[in-house]
Amino acid sequence: MDIATERRDGVLSVLVSGRIDGSNAAAFEEAAKAAMEDSDRAVVMDLEKLSYISSAGLRVLLMIAKSLSGRGAKLVLCSLSDQIREVVEISGFDKIIPVRASRADALASLDA
Amino acid sequence: MSAELSLRMKTTLDEIPRVYTALEEFARKENWSSRLEFQIKLVVEEVVMNVLNHGHEGNGEHDIGIELASDEKEIGIEIVDDGRPYDPLTQAPQPDTALSIEDRPVGGLGVYLVCALMDEASYRRDGGFNRLSLVKRRPA
């Protein structure tokens, strides 16, 4: 698991690559939190290069969504593979976290 | 033609990557779709994580056995541990996926995903072991 980040107009984009499983979900949480700043109005998690995620990783995404929502910011997910979209939908996360087809879509949805 | 894979792992997190590697190799040999491979890896991990997190008192290391059988019709999985008696199919809490982001509790998704992704699931306690059996039918 690796992350690469980019910040523009108060929106942090996080490209996550590799896999997030029970053995590295804590490291993912730490890396994502370290990249986030209180002034970010939104975080876009770009999952295009993510090959695998289990409930341990989904749990971290929900925690991040909750903490952002708690201070009036939001999390957006984008570029999900069919398999990842399927588990996100079974979990019901697509009802509480916006899911966009591409990073460009995600960023456009956040334009004020 | 049916093929079998038999894995044994210790109840520690750093065993998980080795289990993935073995599952990925088996998936390639058995011509699983990438979706099927993803789903089998996920359910194995979810069950194993449950055993790691809740299966045993104290910090001693235990073994988990993972047996797979794959043919053109279905994949059968059996996961065996010697932890305290625990039937995840009836004892795990069901998440409420209709709650708002504020009210949605974090966690409790593992067994729910297993049941949603598999076609059959059954549990039995057998001579000091938990045995969870799962079946995933392959699309015709």
Coordinates of N, CA and C in Angstrom, one line a residue:
Chain A
M1 N 0.8 -1.2 0.0 CA 0.0 0.0 0.0 C 0.9 1.2 0.0
D2 N 0.6 2.2 -0.9 CA 1.3 3.4 -1.0 C 0.3 4.5 -1.2
I3 N 0.6 5.7 -0.7 CA -0.3 6.8 -1.1 C 0.5 8.0 -1.7
A4 N -0.1 8.7 -2.6 CA 0.5 9.9 -3.2 C -0.5 11.0 -3.1
T5 N -0.1 12.1 -2.6 CA -1.2 13.2 -2.4 C -0.9 14.4 -3.2
E6 N -1.9 15.2 -3.4 CA -1.9 16.5 -4.1 C -3.0 17.4 -3.5
R7 N -2.7 18.6 -3.3 CA -3.7 19.5 -2.7 C -3.9 20.7 -3.6
R8 N -5.2 21.0 -3.9 CA -5.5 22.1 -4.7 C -6.8 22.8 -4.2
D9 N -6.8 24.0 -4.0 CA -8.0 24.8 -3.6 C -8.6 24.1 -2.4
G10 N -7.8 23.7 -1.4 CA -8.4 23.1 -0.2 C -8.9 21.7 -0.3
V11 N -8.6 21.1 -1.5 CA -9.1 19.7 -1.7 C -7.8 18.8 -1.8
L12 N -7.8 17.8 -0.8 CA -6.7 16.9 -0.8 C -7.1 15.7 -1.7
S13 N -6.3 15.4 -2.7 CA -6.5 14.1 -3.5 C -5.5 13.1 -3.0
V14 N -5.9 11.9 -2.7 CA -5.1 10.9 -2.2 C -5.2 9.7 -3.2
L15 N -4.1 9.4 -3.9 CA -4.1 8.2 -4.8 C -3.5 7.0 -4.0
V16 N -4.4 6.0 -3.8 CA -4.0 4.9 -3.0 C -3.7 3.7 -4.0
S17 N -2.5 3.1 -3.8 CA -2.2 2.0 -4.7 C -1.8 0.8 -3.9
G18 N -2.0 -0.4 -4.5 CA -1.7 -1.7 -3.9 C -2.9 -2.2 -3.2
R19 N -2.8 -2.8 -2.0 CA -4.0 -3.3 -1.3 C -4.1 -2.9 0.1
I20 N -5.3 -2.7 0.6 CA -5.5 -2.4 2.0 C -6.2 -3.6 2.6
D21 N -5.5 -4.3 3.5 CA -6.1 -5.4 4.2 C -5.9 -5.3 5.7
G22 N -6.2 -6.4 6.4 CA -6.1 -6.4 7.8 C -4.7 -6.2 8.3
S23 N -3.7 -6.5 7.5 CA -2.3 -6.4 8.0 C -1.8 -4.9 7.8
N24 N -2.4 -4.1 7.0 CA -1.8 -2.8 6.8 C -2.9 -1.6 6.9
A25 N -4.1 -2.0 7.3 CA -5.1 -0.9 7.4 C -4.7 0.2 8.4
A26 N -4.1 -0.2 9.5 CA -3.6 0.8 10.5 C -2.6 1.7 9.9
A27 N -1.7 1.2 9.0 CA -0.7 2.0 8.4 C -1.3 2.9 7.4
F28 N -2.4 2.4 6.7 CA -3.1 3.3 5.7 C -3.8 4.4 6.5
E29 N -4.4 4.1 7.6 CA -5.1 5.2 8.4 C -4.1 6.2 8.9
E30 N -3.0 5.8 9.3 CA -1.9 6.7 9.8 C -1.4 7.6 8.7
A31 N -1.2 7.0 7.5 CA -0.7 7.8 6.4 C -1.7 8.8 5.9
A32 N -3.0 8.4 5.8 CA -4.0 9.3 5.3 C -4.2 10.4 6.3
K33 N -4.2 10.1 7.6 CA -4.4 11.2 8.6 C -3.2 12.1 8.6
A34 N -2.0 11.6 8.4 CA -0.8 12.5 8.4 C -0.9 13.4 7.2
A35 N -1.5 13.0 6.1 CA -1.6 13.8 4.9 C -2.7 14.9 5.0
M36 N -3.7 14.7 5.8 CA -4.8 15.6 5.9 C -4.5 16.8 6.8
E37 N -5.1 17.9 6.4 CA -4.9 19.1 7.2 C -6.3 19.6 7.6
D38 N -6.4 20.3 8.8 CA -7.7 20.7 9.2 C -8.4 21.7 8.3
S39 N -7.5 22.4 7.5 CA -8.1 23.4 6.5 C -8.6 22.7 5.2
D40 N -8.4 21.4 5.0 CA -8.9 20.8 3.8 C -10.5 20.8 3.9
R41 N -11.1 21.2 2.8 CA -12.6 21.2 2.8 C -13.1 19.9 2.3
A42 N -12.2 19.2 1.6 CA -12.7 17.8 1.1 C -11.4 17.0 0.9
V43 N -11.6 15.7 0.9 CA -10.6 14.7 0.6 C -11.2 13.8 -0.5
V44 N -10.4 13.7 -1.6 CA -10.8 12.7 -2.7 C -9.9 11.5 -2.6
M45 N -10.5 10.3 -2.3 CA -9.7 9.1 -2.3 C -9.8 8.5 -3.7
D46 N -8.7 8.5 -4.4 CA -8.7 8.0 -5.8 C -8.2 6.5 -5.7
L47 N -9.1 5.6 -6.0 CA -8.8 4.2 -5.8 C -8.5 3.5 -7.1
E48 N -8.1 4.3 -8.1 CA -7.8 3.7 -9.4 C -6.7 2.6 -9.4
K49 N -5.7 2.8 -8.5 CA -4.6 1.8 -8.5 C -4.7 0.9 -7.2
L50 N -5.9 0.9 -6.6 CA -6.1 0.0 -5.5 C -6.6 -1.3 -6.0
S51 N -5.9 -2.4 -5.7 CA -6.3 -3.7 -6.3 C -7.2 -4.5 -5.4
Y52 N -7.2 -4.1 -4.1 CA -7.9 -4.9 -3.1 C -8.2 -4.1 -1.9
I53 N -9.4 -4.3 -1.3 CA -9.7 -3.7 0.0 C -10.7 -4.7 0.7
S54 N -10.4 -4.9 2.0 CA -11.3 -5.7 2.8 C -12.0 -4.8 3.8
S55 N -12.8 -5.4 4.7 CA -13.5 -4.6 5.7 C -12.6 -3.8 6.6
A56 N -11.4 -4.3 6.8 CA -10.4 -3.5 7.6 C -10.1 -2.1 6.9
G57 N -10.1 -2.1 5.6 CA -9.8 -0.9 4.9 C -11.1 0.0 4.8
L58 N -12.2 -0.7 4.6 CA -13.5 0.0 4.5 C -13.8 0.8 5.8
R59 N -13.4 0.1 6.9 CA -13.6 0.7 8.2 C -12.8 2.0 8.3
V60 N -11.6 2.1 7.7 CA -10.8 3.3 7.8 C -11.4 4.4 7.0
L61 N -11.9 4.0 5.8 CA -12.6 5.0 4.9 C -13.8 5.6 5.7
L62 N -14.6 4.8 6.4 CA -15.7 5.3 7.1 C -15.3 6.2 8.2
M63 N -14.2 5.8 8.9 CA -13.7 6.7 10.0 C -13.3 8.1 9.5
I64 N -12.6 8.1 8.3 CA -12.2 9.3 7.7 C -13.4 10.1 7.3
A65 N -14.4 9.5 6.7 CA -15.6 10.2 6.3 C -16.3 10.8 7.5
K66 N -16.4 10.0 8.6 CA -17.0 10.6 9.8 C -16.3 11.8 10.4
S67 N -14.9 11.7 10.4 CA -14.2 12.8 11.0 C -14.3 14.0 10.2
L68 N -14.3 13.8 8.8 CA -14.4 15.0 7.9 C -15.8 15.6 8.1
S69 N -16.8 14.7 8.1 CA -18.2 15.2 8.2 C -18.4 16.0 9.5
G70 N -17.7 15.5 10.6 CA -17.9 16.1 11.9 C -17.4 17.6 11.9
R71 N -16.5 18.0 11.0 CA -16.1 19.4 10.9 C -16.5 20.1 9.6
G72 N -17.6 19.5 9.0 CA -18.2 20.2 7.9 C -17.4 20.0 6.6
A73 N -16.5 19.0 6.5 CA -15.8 18.7 5.3 C -16.3 17.4 4.8
K74 N -15.9 17.0 3.6 CA -16.4 15.7 3.1 C -15.3 14.8 2.4
L75 N -15.7 13.5 2.4 CA -14.9 12.5 1.7 C -15.6 12.2 0.4
V76 N -14.9 12.1 -0.7 CA -15.4 11.6 -2.0 C -14.5 10.4 -2.5
L77 N -15.1 9.3 -2.9 CA -14.3 8.2 -3.5 C -14.4 8.3 -5.0
C78 N -13.3 7.9 -5.7 CA -13.4 7.9 -7.2 C -12.6 6.8 -7.8
S79 N -12.9 6.4 -9.0 CA -12.2 5.5 -9.9 C -12.1 4.1 -9.2
L80 N -13.3 3.6 -8.8 CA -13.4 2.3 -8.2 C -13.4 1.2 -9.3
S81 N -12.7 0.1 -9.1 CA -12.8 -1.1 -9.9 C -14.2 -1.7 -9.6
D82 N -14.7 -2.6 -10.6 CA -16.0 -3.2 -10.4 C -16.0 -4.0 -9.0
Q83 N -14.9 -4.7 -8.7 CA -14.9 -5.5 -7.5 C -15.0 -4.6 -6.2
I84 N -14.3 -3.5 -6.3 CA -14.3 -2.6 -5.1 C -15.6 -1.9 -5.0
R85 N -16.2 -1.5 -6.1 CA -17.5 -0.9 -6.1 C -18.5 -1.9 -5.5
E86 N -18.4 -3.1 -5.8 CA -19.4 -4.1 -5.3 C -19.3 -4.2 -3.8
V87 N -18.1 -4.2 -3.2 CA -18.1 -4.3 -1.7 C -18.5 -3.0 -1.1
V88 N -18.2 -1.9 -1.7 CA -18.6 -0.6 -1.2 C -20.1 -0.5 -1.2
E89 N -20.8 -1.1 -2.2 CA -22.2 -1.0 -2.3 C -22.9 -2.0 -1.3
I90 N -22.3 -3.2 -1.2 CA -22.8 -4.2 -0.2 C -22.8 -3.5 1.2
S91 N -21.7 -2.8 1.5 CA -21.5 -2.2 2.8 C -22.5 -1.0 3.0
G92 N -23.1 -0.5 1.9 CA -24.0 0.6 2.0 C -23.2 1.9 2.1
F93 N -21.9 1.9 1.8 CA -21.1 3.1 1.9 C -21.5 4.1 0.8
D94 N -21.9 3.6 -0.4 CA -22.2 4.5 -1.5 C -23.4 5.3 -1.1
K95 N -24.2 5.0 -0.1 CA -25.3 5.8 0.3 C -24.9 7.0 1.2
I96 N -23.7 6.8 1.8 CA -23.3 7.9 2.8 C -22.0 8.6 2.3
I97 N -21.3 8.0 1.3 CA -20.0 8.6 0.8 C -20.2 8.7 -0.7
P98 N -20.1 10.0 -1.2 CA -20.3 10.1 -2.7 C -19.2 9.3 -3.4
V99 N -19.6 8.6 -4.5 CA -18.7 7.8 -5.3 C -18.7 8.4 -6.8
R100 N -17.6 8.8 -7.3 CA -17.6 9.4 -8.7 C -16.7 8.5 -9.6
A101 N -17.0 8.6 -10.9 CA -16.3 7.7 -11.9 C -14.8 8.0 -12.0
S102 N -14.5 9.3 -11.9 CA -13.1 9.7 -12.1 C -12.7 10.8 -11.2
R103 N -11.4 11.0 -11.1 CA -10.9 12.1 -10.2 C -11.4 13.4 -10.7
A104 N -11.4 13.6 -12.0 CA -11.9 14.9 -12.6 C -13.4 15.1 -12.2
D105 N -14.2 14.0 -12.3 CA -15.6 14.1 -11.8 C -15.7 14.5 -10.3
A106 N -14.8 13.9 -9.5 CA -14.9 14.1 -8.1 C -14.5 15.5 -7.8
L107 N -13.5 16.0 -8.5 CA -13.0 17.4 -8.2 C -14.1 18.4 -8.7
A108 N -14.7 18.1 -9.9 CA -15.7 19.0 -10.4 C -16.9 19.1 -9.4
S109 N -17.2 17.9 -8.8 CA -18.4 17.9 -7.9 C -18.1 18.8 -6.6
L110 N -16.9 19.1 -6.4 CA -16.5 19.8 -5.2 C -16.3 21.3 -5.5
D111 N -16.4 21.7 -6.8 CA -16.2 23.1 -7.1 C -17.4 23.9 -6.5
A112 N -17.0 24.9 -5.9 CA -18.1 25.7 -5.2 C -18.9 26.5 -6.2
Chain B
M1 N -12.4 -31.5 -13.5 CA -11.2 -31.6 -12.7 C -11.3 -30.7 -11.5
S2 N -10.9 -31.3 -10.4 CA -10.9 -30.5 -9.2 C -9.5 -30.4 -8.6
A3 N -9.3 -29.2 -8.1 CA -7.9 -28.9 -7.5 C -8.1 -28.5 -6.0
E4 N -7.1 -28.8 -5.2 CA -7.2 -28.5 -3.8 C -6.0 -27.7 -3.3
L5 N -6.3 -26.8 -2.4 CA -5.2 -26.1 -1.7 C -5.4 -26.2 -0.2
S6 N -4.3 -26.5 0.4 CA -4.4 -26.6 1.9 C -3.3 -25.7 2.5
L7 N -3.8 -24.7 3.3 CA -2.9 -23.8 3.9 C -3.0 -23.8 5.5
R8 N -1.9 -23.5 6.1 CA -1.9 -23.4 7.6 C -1.2 -22.1 7.9
M9 N -1.9 -21.4 8.8 CA -1.2 -20.1 9.2 C -1.3 -20.0 10.7
K10 N -0.3 -19.2 11.2 CA -0.3 -18.8 12.7 C -1.3 -17.6 12.8
T11 N -1.8 -17.5 14.1 CA -2.7 -16.4 14.3 C -2.0 -15.1 14.5
T12 N -1.2 -14.6 13.5 CA -0.6 -13.3 13.5 C -0.8 -12.6 12.2
L13 N -0.9 -11.3 12.3 CA -1.2 -10.5 11.1 C -0.2 -10.6 10.0
D14 N 1.1 -10.8 10.4 CA 2.1 -10.8 9.3 C 2.0 -12.1 8.5
E15 N 1.1 -13.1 8.8 CA 0.9 -14.2 8.0 C 0.0 -14.0 6.8
I16 N -0.7 -12.9 6.9 CA -1.8 -12.6 5.9 C -1.2 -12.5 4.5
P17 N -0.1 -11.7 4.3 CA 0.4 -11.6 2.9 C 0.8 -13.0 2.3
R18 N 1.3 -13.9 3.1 CA 1.7 -15.2 2.6 C 0.4 -16.0 2.1
V19 N -0.6 -15.8 2.9 CA -1.9 -16.5 2.5 C -2.4 -15.9 1.2
Y20 N -2.3 -14.6 1.0 CA -2.7 -14.0 -0.3 C -1.9 -14.5 -1.4
T21 N -0.6 -14.6 -1.3 CA 0.2 -15.1 -2.3 C -0.2 -16.5 -2.8
A22 N -0.4 -17.3 -1.8 CA -0.9 -18.7 -2.1 C -2.2 -18.7 -2.8
L23 N -3.1 -17.9 -2.4 CA -4.5 -17.8 -3.0 C -4.4 -17.3 -4.4
E24 N -3.5 -16.3 -4.6 CA -3.3 -15.7 -6.0 C -2.7 -16.7 -6.9
E25 N -1.8 -17.5 -6.5 CA -1.2 -18.6 -7.3 C -2.3 -19.6 -7.7
F26 N -3.1 -20.0 -6.7 CA -4.1 -21.0 -6.9 C -5.2 -20.4 -7.9
A27 N -5.5 -19.1 -7.7 CA -6.5 -18.5 -8.6 C -6.0 -18.5 -10.1
R28 N -4.7 -18.3 -10.3 CA -4.1 -18.3 -11.6 C -4.2 -19.7 -12.2
K29 N -3.8 -20.7 -11.4 CA -3.8 -22.0 -11.9 C -5.2 -22.5 -12.3
E30 N -6.2 -22.0 -11.5 CA -7.6 -22.5 -11.6 C -8.4 -21.6 -12.5
N31 N -7.7 -20.6 -13.2 CA -8.4 -19.7 -14.1 C -9.6 -18.9 -13.5
W32 N -9.4 -18.5 -12.3 CA -10.5 -17.7 -11.7 C -10.5 -16.3 -12.3
S33 N -11.7 -15.7 -12.4 CA -11.8 -14.4 -12.9 C -11.2 -13.5 -11.8
S34 N -10.8 -12.2 -12.2 CA -10.3 -11.3 -11.2 C -11.3 -11.0 -10.1
R35 N -12.6 -11.0 -10.5 CA -13.6 -10.8 -9.5 C -13.7 -11.9 -8.5
L36 N -13.7 -13.2 -9.0 CA -13.7 -14.3 -8.1 C -12.5 -14.4 -7.2
E37 N -11.4 -14.1 -7.7 CA -10.1 -14.1 -6.9 C -10.3 -13.0 -5.8
F38 N -10.8 -11.9 -6.1 CA -11.0 -10.8 -5.2 C -11.9 -11.3 -4.0
Q39 N -13.0 -11.9 -4.5 CA -14.0 -12.3 -3.5 C -13.5 -13.4 -2.6
I40 N -12.8 -14.4 -3.1 CA -12.3 -15.5 -2.3 C -11.2 -14.9 -1.3
K41 N -10.3 -14.1 -1.8 CA -9.3 -13.5 -0.9 C -10.0 -12.7 0.2
L42 N -11.0 -12.0 -0.1 CA -11.7 -11.2 0.9 C -12.4 -12.0 1.9
V43 N -13.1 -13.1 1.5 CA -13.9 -13.9 2.5 C -12.9 -14.6 3.4
V44 N -11.8 -15.1 2.8 CA -10.8 -15.8 3.7 C -10.2 -14.8 4.7
E45 N -9.9 -13.6 4.2 CA -9.3 -12.6 5.1 C -10.3 -12.3 6.3
E46 N -11.6 -12.1 5.9 CA -12.5 -11.7 6.9 C -12.7 -12.7 8.0
V47 N -12.7 -14.0 7.6 CA -12.9 -15.0 8.6 C -11.6 -15.1 9.4
V48 N -10.5 -15.1 8.8 CA -9.2 -15.2 9.5 C -9.1 -14.0 10.5
M49 N -9.4 -12.8 10.0 CA -9.3 -11.6 10.9 C -10.2 -11.8 12.2
N50 N -11.4 -12.3 12.0 CA -12.3 -12.6 13.1 C -11.6 -13.5 14.1
V51 N -11.0 -14.6 13.6 CA -10.3 -15.5 14.5 C -9.2 -14.8 15.2
L52 N -8.4 -14.0 14.5 CA -7.2 -13.3 15.1 C -7.7 -12.3 16.2
N53 N -8.8 -11.6 15.9 CA -9.3 -10.6 16.8 C -10.1 -11.1 18.0
H54 N -10.8 -12.2 17.8 CA -11.7 -12.7 18.8 C -11.6 -14.1 19.2
G55 N -10.8 -14.9 18.5 CA -10.8 -16.3 18.7 C -10.2 -16.9 20.0
H56 N -9.2 -16.2 20.5 CA -8.5 -16.9 21.6 C -8.3 -15.9 22.8
E57 N -8.2 -16.5 23.9 CA -7.9 -15.7 25.1 C -6.4 -15.6 25.1
G58 N -5.9 -14.5 25.6 CA -4.4 -14.3 25.8 C -3.7 -14.1 24.5
N59 N -2.4 -14.2 24.5 CA -1.6 -13.9 23.4 C -0.9 -15.1 22.7
G60 N -1.2 -16.3 23.1 CA -0.6 -17.4 22.6 C -0.8 -17.6 21.1
E61 N 0.1 -18.2 20.3 CA -0.1 -18.4 18.9 C -0.9 -19.7 18.7
H62 N -1.8 -19.7 17.8 CA -2.6 -20.8 17.4 C -2.5 -21.0 15.9
D63 N -3.0 -22.2 15.4 CA -3.0 -22.4 14.0 C -4.4 -22.2 13.4
I64 N -4.5 -21.7 12.2 CA -5.7 -21.7 11.4 C -5.5 -22.5 10.2
G65 N -6.4 -23.4 9.9 CA -6.3 -24.2 8.7 C -7.3 -23.7 7.6
I66 N -6.8 -23.6 6.4 CA -7.6 -23.0 5.3 C -7.6 -24.1 4.2
E67 N -8.7 -24.6 3.8 CA -8.8 -25.7 2.8 C -9.7 -25.1 1.7
L68 N -9.2 -25.2 0.4 CA -10.0 -24.8 -0.7 C -10.1 -26.0 -1.7
A69 N -11.2 -26.1 -2.3 CA -11.4 -27.0 -3.4 C -12.1 -26.3 -4.6
S70 N -11.5 -26.4 -5.7 CA -12.0 -25.6 -6.9 C -12.3 -26.5 -8.1
D71 N -13.5 -26.4 -8.6 CA -13.7 -27.1 -9.9 C -14.4 -26.1 -10.8
E72 N -14.9 -26.6 -11.9 CA -15.5 -25.7 -12.9 C -16.9 -25.1 -12.4
K73 N -17.5 -25.8 -11.4 CA -18.8 -25.4 -10.9 C -18.7 -24.5 -9.7
E74 N -17.8 -24.8 -8.8 CA -17.8 -24.0 -7.5 C -16.5 -24.1 -6.8
I75 N -16.4 -23.1 -5.9 CA -15.2 -23.1 -5.0 C -15.7 -23.4 -3.6
G76 N -15.1 -24.4 -2.9 CA -15.5 -24.7 -1.5 C -14.4 -24.3 -0.6
I77 N -14.7 -23.7 0.5 CA -13.7 -23.2 1.4 C -14.0 -23.7 2.8
E78 N -13.1 -24.2 3.5 CA -13.3 -24.5 4.9 C -12.2 -23.9 5.7
I79 N -12.6 -23.2 6.8 CA -11.6 -22.5 7.7 C -11.8 -23.1 9.1
V80 N -10.7 -23.6 9.6 CA -10.8 -24.3 10.9 C -9.9 -23.6 11.9
D81 N -10.4 -23.4 13.1 CA -9.6 -22.8 14.2 C -10.0 -23.5 15.5
D82 N -9.0 -23.4 16.5 CA -9.3 -24.1 17.8 C -9.6 -23.0 18.8
G83 N -10.1 -21.9 18.4 CA -10.5 -20.8 19.3 C -11.8 -21.2 20.1
R84 N -12.2 -20.2 20.9 CA -13.4 -20.5 21.7 C -14.6 -20.7 20.7
P85 N -15.6 -21.5 21.1 CA -16.7 -21.7 20.2 C -17.4 -20.4 19.7
Y86 N -17.4 -20.2 18.4 CA -18.0 -19.0 17.9 C -18.6 -19.2 16.5
D87 N -19.9 -19.0 16.4 CA -20.5 -19.2 15.1 C -20.8 -17.8 14.5
P88 N -19.9 -17.3 13.6 CA -20.0 -16.0 13.1 C -21.4 -15.8 12.4
L89 N -21.9 -16.9 11.9 CA -23.1 -16.7 11.0 C -24.3 -16.3 11.9
T90 N -24.3 -16.7 13.1 CA -25.5 -16.3 14.0 C -25.1 -15.3 15.1
Q91 N -23.8 -15.3 15.5 CA -23.4 -14.5 16.6 C -22.8 -13.1 16.2
A92 N -22.5 -12.9 15.0 CA -21.9 -11.6 14.6 C -23.1 -10.6 14.4
P93 N -22.9 -9.4 14.9 CA -23.9 -8.4 14.8 C -24.2 -8.0 13.3
Q94 N -25.4 -7.8 12.9 CA -25.7 -7.3 11.5 C -25.6 -5.8 11.4
P95 N -24.8 -5.3 10.5 CA -24.8 -3.8 10.4 C -26.1 -3.3 9.7
D96 N -26.5 -2.1 10.2 CA -27.6 -1.4 9.6 C -27.1 -0.5 8.5
T97 N -27.2 -0.9 7.2 CA -26.6 -0.2 6.1 C -27.4 1.0 5.7
A98 N -28.5 1.3 6.4 CA -29.4 2.4 6.1 C -29.1 3.7 7.0
L99 N -28.2 3.5 7.9 CA -27.9 4.6 8.8 C -27.2 5.8 8.2
S100 N -27.3 7.0 8.8 CA -26.5 8.1 8.3 C -25.1 8.0 8.6
I101 N -24.3 8.8 8.0 CA -22.8 8.8 8.2 C -22.5 9.0 9.7
E102 N -23.3 9.9 10.4 CA -23.0 10.1 11.8 C -23.3 8.9 12.7
D103 N -24.4 8.2 12.3 CA -24.9 7.2 13.2 C -24.3 5.8 12.9
R104 N -23.7 5.7 11.7 CA -23.2 4.4 11.3 C -22.0 4.0 12.1
P105 N -22.1 2.9 12.9 CA -21.0 2.5 13.7 C -19.8 2.0 12.8
V106 N -18.6 2.2 13.2 CA -17.4 1.7 12.5 C -17.2 0.3 12.7
G107 N -17.0 -0.5 11.7 CA -16.7 -1.9 11.9 C -17.9 -2.9 11.8
G108 N -17.7 -4.2 12.0 CA -18.8 -5.1 12.0 C -19.2 -5.5 10.6
L109 N -18.4 -5.3 9.6 CA -18.8 -5.5 8.2 C -18.3 -6.9 7.7
G110 N -17.3 -7.5 8.3 CA -16.6 -8.6 7.8 C -17.5 -9.8 7.5
V111 N -18.3 -10.3 8.5 CA -19.1 -11.4 8.3 C -20.3 -11.1 7.3
Y112 N -20.7 -9.9 7.4 CA -21.8 -9.4 6.5 C -21.3 -9.5 5.0
L113 N -20.1 -9.1 4.7 CA -19.5 -9.2 3.4 C -19.4 -10.7 3.0
V114 N -19.0 -11.5 3.9 CA -18.8 -13.0 3.6 C -20.1 -13.6 3.2
C115 N -21.2 -13.3 4.0 CA -22.5 -13.9 3.6 C -23.0 -13.3 2.3
A116 N -22.8 -12.0 2.0 CA -23.3 -11.4 0.8 C -22.6 -12.0 -0.4
L117 N -21.3 -12.3 -0.3 CA -20.5 -12.7 -1.5 C -20.5 -14.2 -1.7
M118 N -20.8 -15.0 -0.7 CA -20.8 -16.4 -0.9 C -22.3 -16.9 -1.1
D119 N -22.4 -18.1 -1.7 CA -23.7 -18.7 -2.0 C -24.2 -19.6 -0.9
E120 N -23.3 -20.2 -0.2 CA -23.7 -21.0 1.0 C -22.7 -20.8 2.1
A121 N -23.1 -20.8 3.3 CA -22.3 -20.7 4.5 C -22.8 -21.6 5.6
S122 N -22.0 -22.4 6.3 CA -22.5 -23.2 7.4 C -21.3 -23.3 8.4
Y123 N -21.8 -23.5 9.7 CA -20.8 -23.5 10.8 C -21.1 -24.8 11.6
R124 N -20.0 -25.4 12.0 CA -20.2 -26.4 13.1 C -19.0 -26.4 14.0
R125 N -19.4 -26.8 15.3 CA -18.3 -27.0 16.3 C -18.0 -28.5 16.4
D126 N -16.8 -28.8 16.3 CA -16.4 -30.2 16.1 C -15.2 -30.5 16.8
G127 N -15.3 -31.2 18.0 CA -14.2 -31.7 18.8 C -13.2 -30.6 19.1
G128 N -13.7 -29.4 19.6 CA -12.8 -28.4 20.0 C -12.4 -27.4 18.9
F129 N -13.0 -27.6 17.7 CA -12.6 -26.8 16.5 C -13.9 -26.1 16.0
N130 N -13.7 -24.8 15.6 CA -14.7 -24.1 14.8 C -14.5 -24.5 13.3
R131 N -15.5 -24.9 12.6 CA -15.4 -25.2 11.2 C -16.4 -24.4 10.4
L132 N -15.9 -23.4 9.6 CA -16.8 -22.6 8.8 C -16.6 -23.0 7.4
S133 N -17.7 -23.5 6.8 CA -17.7 -23.9 5.4 C -18.4 -22.9 4.5
L134 N -17.8 -22.6 3.4 CA -18.4 -21.6 2.4 C -18.4 -22.2 1.0
V135 N -19.3 -21.8 0.2 CA -19.4 -22.3 -1.2 C -19.7 -21.1 -2.0
K136 N -18.9 -20.9 -3.1 CA -19.1 -19.9 -4.1 C -19.3 -20.6 -5.4
R137 N -20.5 -20.5 -6.0 CA -20.7 -21.1 -7.3 C -20.2 -20.2 -8.4
R138 N -19.6 -20.8 -9.4 CA -19.0 -20.0 -10.5 C -20.1 -19.8 -11.5
P139 N -20.1 -18.7 -12.2 CA -21.1 -18.4 -13.2 C -21.0 -19.5 -14.3
A140 N -22.2 -19.9 -14.9 CA -22.2 -21.0 -15.9 C -21.5 -20.5 -17.2

